[in-house]
mmCIF file of C-alpha atoms in Angstrom:
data_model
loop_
_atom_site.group_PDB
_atom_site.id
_atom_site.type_symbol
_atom_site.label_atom_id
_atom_site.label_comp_id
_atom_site.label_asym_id
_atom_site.label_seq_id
_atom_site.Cartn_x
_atom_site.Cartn_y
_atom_site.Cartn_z
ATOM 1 C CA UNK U 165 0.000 0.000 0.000
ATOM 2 C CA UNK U 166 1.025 3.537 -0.969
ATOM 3 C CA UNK U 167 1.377 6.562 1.521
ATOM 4 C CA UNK U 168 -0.855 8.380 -0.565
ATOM 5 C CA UNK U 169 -3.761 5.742 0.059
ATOM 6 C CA UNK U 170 -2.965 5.543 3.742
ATOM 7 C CA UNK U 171 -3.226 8.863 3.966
ATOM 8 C CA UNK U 172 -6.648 9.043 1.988
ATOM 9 C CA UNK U 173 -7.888 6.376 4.268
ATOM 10 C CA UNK U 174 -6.996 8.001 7.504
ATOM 11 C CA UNK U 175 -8.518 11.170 5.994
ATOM 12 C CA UNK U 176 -11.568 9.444 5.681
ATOM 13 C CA UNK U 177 -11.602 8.163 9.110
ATOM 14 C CA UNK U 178 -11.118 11.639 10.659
ATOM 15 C CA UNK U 179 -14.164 12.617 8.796
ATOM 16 C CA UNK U 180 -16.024 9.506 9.835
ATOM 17 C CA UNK U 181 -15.292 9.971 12.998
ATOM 18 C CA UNK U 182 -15.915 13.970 13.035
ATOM 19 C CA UNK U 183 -19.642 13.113 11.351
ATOM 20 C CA UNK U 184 -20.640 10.724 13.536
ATOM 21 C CA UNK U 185 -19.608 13.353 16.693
ATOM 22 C CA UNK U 186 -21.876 15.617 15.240
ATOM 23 C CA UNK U 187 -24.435 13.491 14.556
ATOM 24 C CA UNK U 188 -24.274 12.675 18.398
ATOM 25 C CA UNK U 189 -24.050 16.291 19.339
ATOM 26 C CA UNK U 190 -27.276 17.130 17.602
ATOM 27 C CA UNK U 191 -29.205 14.386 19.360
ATOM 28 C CA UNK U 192 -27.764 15.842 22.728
ATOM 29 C CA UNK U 193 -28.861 19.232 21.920
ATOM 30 C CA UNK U 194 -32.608 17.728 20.805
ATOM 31 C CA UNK U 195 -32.982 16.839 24.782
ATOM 32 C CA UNK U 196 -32.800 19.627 27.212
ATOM 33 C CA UNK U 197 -31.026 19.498 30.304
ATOM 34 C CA UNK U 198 -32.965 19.492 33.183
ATOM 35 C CA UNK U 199 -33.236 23.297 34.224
ATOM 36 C CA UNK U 200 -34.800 25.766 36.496
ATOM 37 C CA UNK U 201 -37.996 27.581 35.574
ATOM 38 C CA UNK U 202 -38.693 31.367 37.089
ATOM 39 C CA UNK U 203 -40.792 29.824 39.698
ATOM 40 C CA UNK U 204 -37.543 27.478 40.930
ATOM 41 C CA UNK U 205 -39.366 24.112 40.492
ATOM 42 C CA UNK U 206 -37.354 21.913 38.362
ATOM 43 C CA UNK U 207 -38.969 21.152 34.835
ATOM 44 C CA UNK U 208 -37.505 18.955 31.759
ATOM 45 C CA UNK U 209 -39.096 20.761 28.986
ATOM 46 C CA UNK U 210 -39.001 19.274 25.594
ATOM 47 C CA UNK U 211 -39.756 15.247 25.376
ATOM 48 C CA UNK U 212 -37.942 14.190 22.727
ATOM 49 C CA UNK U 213 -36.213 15.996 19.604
ATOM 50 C CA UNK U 214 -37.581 20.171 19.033
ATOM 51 C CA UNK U 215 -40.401 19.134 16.876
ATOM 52 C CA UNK U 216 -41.909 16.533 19.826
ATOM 53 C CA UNK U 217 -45.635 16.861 20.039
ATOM 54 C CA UNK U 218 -45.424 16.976 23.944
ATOM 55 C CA UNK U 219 -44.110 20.183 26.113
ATOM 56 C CA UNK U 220 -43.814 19.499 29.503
ATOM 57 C CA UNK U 221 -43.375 21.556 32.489
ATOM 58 C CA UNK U 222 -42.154 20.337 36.175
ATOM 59 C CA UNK U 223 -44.699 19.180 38.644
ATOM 60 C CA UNK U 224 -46.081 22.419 40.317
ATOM 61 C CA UNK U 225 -47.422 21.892 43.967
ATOM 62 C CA UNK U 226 -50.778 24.330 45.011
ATOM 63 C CA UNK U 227 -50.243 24.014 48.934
ATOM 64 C CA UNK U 228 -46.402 24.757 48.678
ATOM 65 C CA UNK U 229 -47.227 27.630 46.580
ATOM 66 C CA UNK U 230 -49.971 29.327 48.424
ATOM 67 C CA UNK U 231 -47.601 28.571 51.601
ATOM 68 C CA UNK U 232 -44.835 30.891 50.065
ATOM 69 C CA UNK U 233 -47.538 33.508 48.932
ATOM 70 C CA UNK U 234 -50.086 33.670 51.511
ATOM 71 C CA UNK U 235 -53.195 35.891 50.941
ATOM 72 C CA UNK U 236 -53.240 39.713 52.621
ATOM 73 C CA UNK U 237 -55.921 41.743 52.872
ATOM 74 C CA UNK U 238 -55.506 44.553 50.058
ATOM 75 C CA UNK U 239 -52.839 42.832 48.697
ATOM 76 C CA UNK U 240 -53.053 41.648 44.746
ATOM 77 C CA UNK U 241 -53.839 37.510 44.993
ATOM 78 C CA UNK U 242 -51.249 35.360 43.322
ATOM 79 C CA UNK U 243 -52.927 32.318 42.006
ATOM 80 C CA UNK U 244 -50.448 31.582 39.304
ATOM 81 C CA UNK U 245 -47.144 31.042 38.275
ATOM 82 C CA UNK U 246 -45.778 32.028 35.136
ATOM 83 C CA UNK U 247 -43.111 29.560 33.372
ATOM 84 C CA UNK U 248 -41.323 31.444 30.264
ATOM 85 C CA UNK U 249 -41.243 29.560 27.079
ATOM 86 C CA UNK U 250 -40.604 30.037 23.747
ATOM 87 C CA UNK U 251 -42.379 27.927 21.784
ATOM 88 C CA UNK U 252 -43.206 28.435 17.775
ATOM 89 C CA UNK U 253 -44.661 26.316 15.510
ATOM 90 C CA UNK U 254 -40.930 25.980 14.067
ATOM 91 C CA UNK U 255 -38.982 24.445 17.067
ATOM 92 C CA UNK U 256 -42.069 22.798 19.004
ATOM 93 C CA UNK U 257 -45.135 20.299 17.712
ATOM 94 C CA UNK U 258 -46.351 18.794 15.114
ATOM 95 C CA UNK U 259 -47.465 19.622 11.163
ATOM 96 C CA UNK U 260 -49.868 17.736 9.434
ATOM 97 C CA UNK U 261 -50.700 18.700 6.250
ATOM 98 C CA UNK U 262 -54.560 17.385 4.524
ATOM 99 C CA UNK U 263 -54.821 18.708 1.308
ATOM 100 C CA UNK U 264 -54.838 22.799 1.324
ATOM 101 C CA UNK U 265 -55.350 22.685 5.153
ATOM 102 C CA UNK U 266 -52.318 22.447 7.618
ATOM 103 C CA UNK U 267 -52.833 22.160 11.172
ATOM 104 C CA UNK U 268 -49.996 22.231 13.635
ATOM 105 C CA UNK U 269 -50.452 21.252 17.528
ATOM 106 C CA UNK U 270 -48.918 20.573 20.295
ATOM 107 C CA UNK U 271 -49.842 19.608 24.373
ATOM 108 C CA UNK U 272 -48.889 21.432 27.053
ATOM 109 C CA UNK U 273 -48.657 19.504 30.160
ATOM 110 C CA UNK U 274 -48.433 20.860 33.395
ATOM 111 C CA UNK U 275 -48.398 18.324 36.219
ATOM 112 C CA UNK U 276 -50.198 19.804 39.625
ATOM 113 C CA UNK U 277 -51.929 22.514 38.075
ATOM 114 C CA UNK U 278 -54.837 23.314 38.764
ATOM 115 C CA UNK U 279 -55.172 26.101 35.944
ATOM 116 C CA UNK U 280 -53.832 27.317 32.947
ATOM 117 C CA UNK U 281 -53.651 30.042 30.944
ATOM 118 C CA UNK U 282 -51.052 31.177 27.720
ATOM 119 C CA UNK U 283 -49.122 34.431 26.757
ATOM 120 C CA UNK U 284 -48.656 34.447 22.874
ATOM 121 C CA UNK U 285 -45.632 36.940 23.130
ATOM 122 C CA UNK U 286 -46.740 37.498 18.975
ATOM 123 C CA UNK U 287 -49.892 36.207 17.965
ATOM 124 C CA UNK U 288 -50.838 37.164 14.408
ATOM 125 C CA UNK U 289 -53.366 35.006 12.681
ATOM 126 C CA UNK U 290 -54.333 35.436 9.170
ATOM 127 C CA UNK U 291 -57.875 35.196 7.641
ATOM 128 C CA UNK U 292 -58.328 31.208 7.507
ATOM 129 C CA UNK U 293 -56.529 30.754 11.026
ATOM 130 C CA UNK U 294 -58.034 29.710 14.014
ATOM 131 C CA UNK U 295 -56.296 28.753 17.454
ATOM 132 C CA UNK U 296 -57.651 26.594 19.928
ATOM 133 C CA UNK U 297 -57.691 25.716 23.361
ATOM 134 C CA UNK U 298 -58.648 21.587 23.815
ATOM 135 C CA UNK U 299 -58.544 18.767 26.205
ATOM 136 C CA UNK U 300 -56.725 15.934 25.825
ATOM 137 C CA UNK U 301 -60.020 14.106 24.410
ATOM 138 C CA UNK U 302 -60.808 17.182 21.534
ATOM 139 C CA UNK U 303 -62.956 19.362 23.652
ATOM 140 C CA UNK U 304 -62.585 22.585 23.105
ATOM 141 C CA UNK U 305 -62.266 24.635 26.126
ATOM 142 C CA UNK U 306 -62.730 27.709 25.223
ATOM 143 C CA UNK U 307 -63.637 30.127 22.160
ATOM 144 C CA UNK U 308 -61.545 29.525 19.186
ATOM 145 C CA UNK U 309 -58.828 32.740 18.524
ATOM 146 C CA UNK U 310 -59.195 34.287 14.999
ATOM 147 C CA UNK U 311 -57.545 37.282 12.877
ATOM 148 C CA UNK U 312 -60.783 39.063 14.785
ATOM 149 C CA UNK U 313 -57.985 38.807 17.786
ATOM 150 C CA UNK U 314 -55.222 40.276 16.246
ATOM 151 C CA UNK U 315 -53.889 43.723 18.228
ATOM 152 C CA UNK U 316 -51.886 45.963 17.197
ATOM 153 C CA UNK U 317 -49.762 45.082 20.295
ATOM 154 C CA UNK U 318 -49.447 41.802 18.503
ATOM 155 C CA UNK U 319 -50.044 39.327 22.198
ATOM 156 C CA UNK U 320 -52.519 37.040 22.881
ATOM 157 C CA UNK U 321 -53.463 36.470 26.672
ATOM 158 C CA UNK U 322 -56.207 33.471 26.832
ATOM 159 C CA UNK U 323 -58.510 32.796 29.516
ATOM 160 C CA UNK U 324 -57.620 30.481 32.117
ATOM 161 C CA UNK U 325 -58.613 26.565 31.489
ATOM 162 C CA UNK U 326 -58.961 24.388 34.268
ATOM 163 C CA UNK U 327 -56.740 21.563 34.105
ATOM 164 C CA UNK U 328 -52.824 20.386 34.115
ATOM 165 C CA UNK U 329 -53.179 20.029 30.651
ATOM 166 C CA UNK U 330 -53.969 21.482 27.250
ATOM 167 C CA UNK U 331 -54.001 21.234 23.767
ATOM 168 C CA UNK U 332 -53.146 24.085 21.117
ATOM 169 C CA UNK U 333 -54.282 23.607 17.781
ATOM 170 C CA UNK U 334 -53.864 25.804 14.902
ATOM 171 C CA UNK U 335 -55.709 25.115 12.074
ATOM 172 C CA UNK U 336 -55.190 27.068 8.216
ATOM 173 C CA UNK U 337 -54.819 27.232 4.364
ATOM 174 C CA UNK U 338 -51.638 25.755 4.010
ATOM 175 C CA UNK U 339 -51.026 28.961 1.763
ATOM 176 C CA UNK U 340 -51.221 31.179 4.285
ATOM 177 C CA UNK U 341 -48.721 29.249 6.958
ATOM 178 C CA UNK U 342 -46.138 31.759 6.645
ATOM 179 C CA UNK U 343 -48.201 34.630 7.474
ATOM 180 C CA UNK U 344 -48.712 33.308 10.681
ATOM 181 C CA UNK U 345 -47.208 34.587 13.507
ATOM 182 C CA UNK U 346 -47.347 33.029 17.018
ATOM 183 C CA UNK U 347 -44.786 32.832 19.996
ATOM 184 C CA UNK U 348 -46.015 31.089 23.153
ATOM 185 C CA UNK U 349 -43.713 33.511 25.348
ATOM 186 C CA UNK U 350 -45.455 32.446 28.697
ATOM 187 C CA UNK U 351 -47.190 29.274 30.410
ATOM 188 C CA UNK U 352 -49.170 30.243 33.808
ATOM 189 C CA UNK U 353 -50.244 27.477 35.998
#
């Protein structure tokens, strides 16, 4: 055997070797770590790859919280606490695509809550569009969100659901998927 061909060879094993590191890299970076939401319970976030079709949060405990924030006379009641996200139709759920309708959707699980309600940090649905709110069996649990609740502040604040657990489901004309705007910027539970 040549140099030359050794050297070809052991070129090829560097890059074998390099590929399959960053094949293994981008798996690692599909899971994240476990981390610290802004309410300090610990929370795993993502199941799975970015696109998985479930988003949890950490187990939230009622009596602990109400412990830490006890109620005062005069004083504003905090029922809720607010987990940041940032969760887009690009980096979190699922596509399906029927013809000229696409609907993307994804379940946000909250274990321990009682409640739930989301902060679309943008939220800008166009004509054929409609967000909704549903249990894990279809129902919908509350009034569908159209282009009629677009704002010129561009957020959408929905009602609260009861629940540890919700579905959002966005249904359109497939032609009109990129003229949607929506970031999920907040999860309170």
């Amino acid at each position: 055997m040549t140099r030359s061909f050794l050297a070809r060879v052991g070129r090829l094993l560097v890059a074998l070797l390099a590929l399959a590191l960053w094949v293994l890299w981008l798996r690692a970076g599909d899971r994240r770590e476990e981390s610290t939401g802004s309410s300090g319970e610990r929370h795993a976030g993502v199941v799975g790859s970015p696109r998985a079709a479930v988003y949890r949060l950490g187990q939230f405990d009622p009596p602990r919280h109400r412990a830490a924030h006890p109620v005062k006379k005069g004083a504003p009641l905090r029922f809720a606490v607010a987990e940041e996200v940032r969760i887009t139709p690009a980096n979190h759920g699922v596509w399906k695509v029927d013809g000229d309708i696409a609907q993307w959707s994804l379940l946000v699980e909250a274990p321990g809550a009682l409640n739930l309600n989301f902060g679309f940090r943008k939220f800008r649905m166009p004509e054929s569009g409609v967000l909704e709110l549903r249990s894990r069996d279809g129902e919908l649990l509350v009034r569908p969100f159209t282009s009629a609740d677009n704002d010129a502040h561009g957020e959408l604040w929905t009602p609260l659901v009861a629940g540890e657990s919700a579905m959002l489901v966005v249904t359109l004309d497939v032609d009109e998927r990129e003229a949607m705007v929506l970031e999920l910027g907040s999860v309170n539970r």
